[in-house]
Amino acid sequence: MKKIILLALTFSLASCAEMQQTLNQFPQISQIPGVGGVDIAGGLKEALNKGITQQVSKLTSVDGFYRNEAVKILLPAELQKVDATLRKIGLSSLADEGIKVLNRAAEDAVKEATPIFVSAVRNMSFTDAKNILLGNDVAATSYLQSSTTTALYGKFNPVIKSSFEKVGADAVWTKIITKYNTIPLVKKVNPDLTDYTTNQALAGVFKMIAVEEKEIRNNISARTTPLLKSVFAMQDGK
């Protein structure tokens, strides 16, 4: 039963304002056969709060993606030549703005993920939890990625599309692509930036989840409560 706690550490994407209500949705399970009574729900909330504070909630703030080099969304390969060309003809500020609005949209989308992670926690079996605790440094992240990516894409994509309008990304990229396509001899482009940004946002989310998972697995000082210490001590002796 205690072994389930590792998963909770990774299921932590949402703004702090929304998190308390979300955490209350976790099942209040008091026992798992063969382990004894433990406040599983309390342990999940504890690990979630640590994950939110340390890593993932940062992605939802202004510049959460844009100023984080580990997850900053850069241009797809087909647009890198657009970026380089704009800079050569003195339009660096326009190129910079194009990258910034992609990241702004991703920051908006991450706020939509929490209910999906709650569902993943509910559906996790005891065997899943055991395998994850005793797995590799990103076993929990991998489980979460495989069980939530489809649902997250469905949530992120419309938010990013809407955010493009809100932050002016549509206008910026229409201007960039129109400007580029008028340059003599260039191959015209018309990329699907909504799909691209959605996938990059997902990649960034799981990268940050993995950061926190690795920290708690490998750094005893990161286990800041008795519950985290007792749970991950099991992993240390595997």
XYZ file of C-alpha atoms in Angstrom:
238
model
C 0.000 0.000 0.000
C 2.744 2.404 0.883
C 4.277 1.703 -2.487
C 1.545 3.640 -4.242
C 2.961 6.918 -2.969
C 5.646 7.222 -5.658
C 3.017 7.632 -8.368
C 1.450 10.519 -6.604
C 4.681 12.421 -6.732
C 4.452 12.504 -10.497
C 0.796 13.418 -10.813
C 1.196 17.054 -10.099
C 0.280 19.466 -12.805
C -2.056 22.323 -12.036
C -2.131 25.809 -10.700
C -1.912 26.022 -6.923
C -5.300 27.687 -6.745
C -6.973 24.639 -8.296
C -4.987 21.987 -6.491
C -6.734 21.700 -3.124
C -10.087 20.975 -4.702
C -8.497 18.445 -7.000
C -6.624 16.644 -4.241
C -9.859 16.089 -2.337
C -11.018 13.900 -5.214
C -8.565 11.122 -4.384
C -10.151 7.978 -2.945
C -10.032 7.647 0.834
C -8.641 4.114 0.989
C -7.630 3.022 4.457
C -6.101 -0.387 3.756
C -4.628 -2.636 1.134
C -4.536 -6.370 1.964
C -1.284 -7.553 3.475
C 0.043 -4.084 4.234
C -2.019 -2.665 7.075
C -3.927 0.523 7.606
C -2.296 3.680 6.287
C -3.667 7.048 5.210
C -3.089 6.511 1.512
C -5.062 9.580 0.501
C -2.984 11.725 2.859
C 0.214 10.278 1.448
C -0.895 10.968 -2.108
C -1.736 14.565 -1.251
C 1.606 15.007 0.468
C 3.583 13.713 -2.505
C 1.445 15.692 -4.951
C 2.054 18.921 -3.087
C 5.795 18.334 -3.193
C 5.717 17.694 -6.917
C 3.644 20.804 -7.563
C 5.819 23.047 -5.419
C 9.135 21.791 -6.700
C 8.566 21.406 -10.401
C 5.493 21.166 -12.522
C 3.364 24.095 -11.353
C 6.151 26.380 -12.553
C 5.145 25.520 -16.104
C 1.762 27.189 -15.654
C 3.175 30.603 -14.763
C 4.229 33.324 -17.173
C 7.532 32.252 -18.731
C 7.137 28.783 -17.192
C 8.133 27.320 -20.549
C 9.773 30.307 -22.189
C 12.421 30.891 -19.494
C 13.039 27.217 -18.735
C 15.698 25.965 -21.130
C 14.866 22.348 -20.317
C 11.358 22.628 -21.781
C 11.340 25.831 -23.830
C 9.476 25.264 -27.073
C 11.642 26.047 -30.069
C 10.617 26.006 -33.688
C 9.983 22.821 -35.658
C 12.602 21.930 -38.235
C 10.566 23.279 -41.140
C 10.380 26.700 -39.477
C 13.994 26.982 -38.392
C 14.897 28.269 -41.833
C 12.072 30.800 -41.484
C 13.540 31.992 -38.198
C 17.055 32.220 -39.614
C 15.869 34.104 -42.686
C 13.886 36.641 -40.687
C 16.903 37.361 -38.522
C 19.102 37.841 -41.570
C 16.782 40.501 -42.953
C 16.540 42.433 -39.670
C 13.349 40.920 -38.239
C 14.815 39.300 -35.125
C 12.178 40.825 -32.852
C 9.397 39.276 -34.921
C 11.147 35.905 -34.813
C 11.544 36.154 -31.030
C 7.878 37.016 -30.621
C 6.898 33.990 -32.697
C 8.719 31.668 -30.294
C 7.356 33.425 -27.209
C 3.699 33.035 -28.184
C 4.134 29.291 -28.708
C 5.399 29.003 -25.148
C 2.606 31.196 -23.781
C 0.041 28.832 -25.261
C 1.748 25.836 -23.644
C 1.692 27.557 -20.258
C -2.069 27.950 -20.578
C -2.615 24.337 -21.596
C -0.773 22.751 -18.661
C -3.426 24.066 -16.277
C -5.908 21.618 -17.810
C -4.069 18.436 -16.876
C -4.905 17.866 -13.209
C -8.210 15.951 -13.561
C -6.551 13.537 -15.956
C -3.785 12.783 -13.482
C -6.355 12.258 -10.734
C -8.008 9.639 -12.925
C -4.671 7.933 -13.509
C -4.135 7.636 -9.745
C -7.616 6.154 -9.271
C -7.069 3.548 -11.978
C -3.630 2.410 -10.842
C -3.524 -1.176 -9.588
C -1.469 -2.470 -6.689
C 0.709 -4.360 -9.164
C 1.288 -1.136 -11.122
C 2.394 0.628 -7.956
C 4.760 -2.178 -6.931
C 6.381 -2.296 -10.354
C 6.738 1.473 -10.453
C 8.337 1.778 -7.033
C 10.861 -0.928 -7.861
C 11.389 0.245 -11.433
C 13.913 2.589 -13.009
C 14.394 6.275 -12.288
C 11.485 7.315 -14.519
C 9.155 4.342 -14.075
C 6.398 6.491 -12.604
C 6.753 9.072 -15.345
C 6.614 6.365 -17.988
C 3.468 4.895 -16.463
C 1.829 8.300 -16.345
C 2.873 9.091 -19.894
C 1.489 5.849 -21.292
C -1.803 6.152 -19.414
C -2.572 9.840 -19.931
C -1.010 11.112 -23.165
C -4.076 10.559 -25.340
C -6.398 12.272 -22.856
C -3.931 15.099 -22.267
C -3.600 15.750 -25.987
C -7.371 16.025 -26.191
C -7.354 18.602 -23.408
C -4.262 20.536 -24.450
C -5.005 20.907 -28.154
C -8.180 23.038 -27.945
C -6.694 25.121 -25.132
C -3.615 25.851 -27.229
C -5.770 26.722 -30.205
C -7.795 29.120 -28.069
C -4.661 30.491 -26.432
C -3.136 31.233 -29.824
C -6.018 33.611 -30.375
C -5.807 35.058 -26.875
C -2.076 35.780 -26.875
C -2.055 36.833 -30.507
C -0.078 33.863 -31.778
C -2.338 33.500 -34.783
C -1.692 37.074 -35.817
C 2.047 36.856 -35.135
C 2.529 33.650 -37.084
C 0.304 34.756 -39.937
C 2.532 37.801 -40.209
C 5.727 35.737 -39.973
C 4.678 33.158 -42.535
C 3.239 35.751 -44.889
C 6.440 37.779 -44.661
C 8.594 34.710 -45.230
C 6.529 33.412 -48.151
C 6.977 36.735 -49.979
C 10.757 36.388 -49.962
C 11.956 35.426 -53.457
C 13.032 31.834 -54.074
C 12.029 30.437 -50.671
C 9.920 27.295 -50.341
C 6.557 28.321 -48.957
C 5.520 26.925 -45.558
C 2.204 26.457 -43.775
C 2.837 24.389 -40.618
C 0.266 23.077 -38.133
C 1.547 24.961 -35.118
C -1.321 23.911 -32.860
C -0.439 20.232 -33.172
C 3.278 20.956 -32.857
C 2.869 23.090 -29.728
C 0.540 20.538 -28.145
C 3.120 17.786 -28.512
C 5.915 20.011 -27.252
C 3.852 20.999 -24.209
C 3.273 17.328 -23.414
C 6.981 16.593 -23.733
C 7.793 19.453 -21.368
C 5.298 18.285 -18.772
C 6.699 14.762 -18.628
C 10.273 16.025 -18.602
C 9.569 18.059 -15.465
C 7.732 15.174 -13.818
C 10.789 13.007 -14.449
C 13.040 15.613 -12.824
C 11.128 15.378 -9.548
C 10.854 11.607 -9.687
C 14.607 11.200 -10.141
C 15.297 13.638 -7.319
C 13.202 11.760 -4.784
C 14.462 8.380 -5.914
C 18.140 9.308 -5.721
C 18.416 12.056 -3.126
C 17.433 11.054 0.392
C 17.344 14.701 1.473
C 14.532 15.289 -1.046
C 12.328 12.959 0.995
C 11.165 15.687 3.285
C 8.524 13.823 5.331
C 8.461 10.565 7.291
C 6.009 9.116 4.784
C 8.243 9.794 1.787
C 11.251 8.441 3.686
C 9.549 5.181 4.609
C 8.115 4.599 1.134
C 11.305 5.214 -0.798
C 13.410 3.272 1.683
C 11.677 0.235 0.172
C 13.005 1.243 -3.226
C 16.539 1.733 -1.855
C 16.670 -1.890 -0.748
C 15.312 -3.416 -3.935
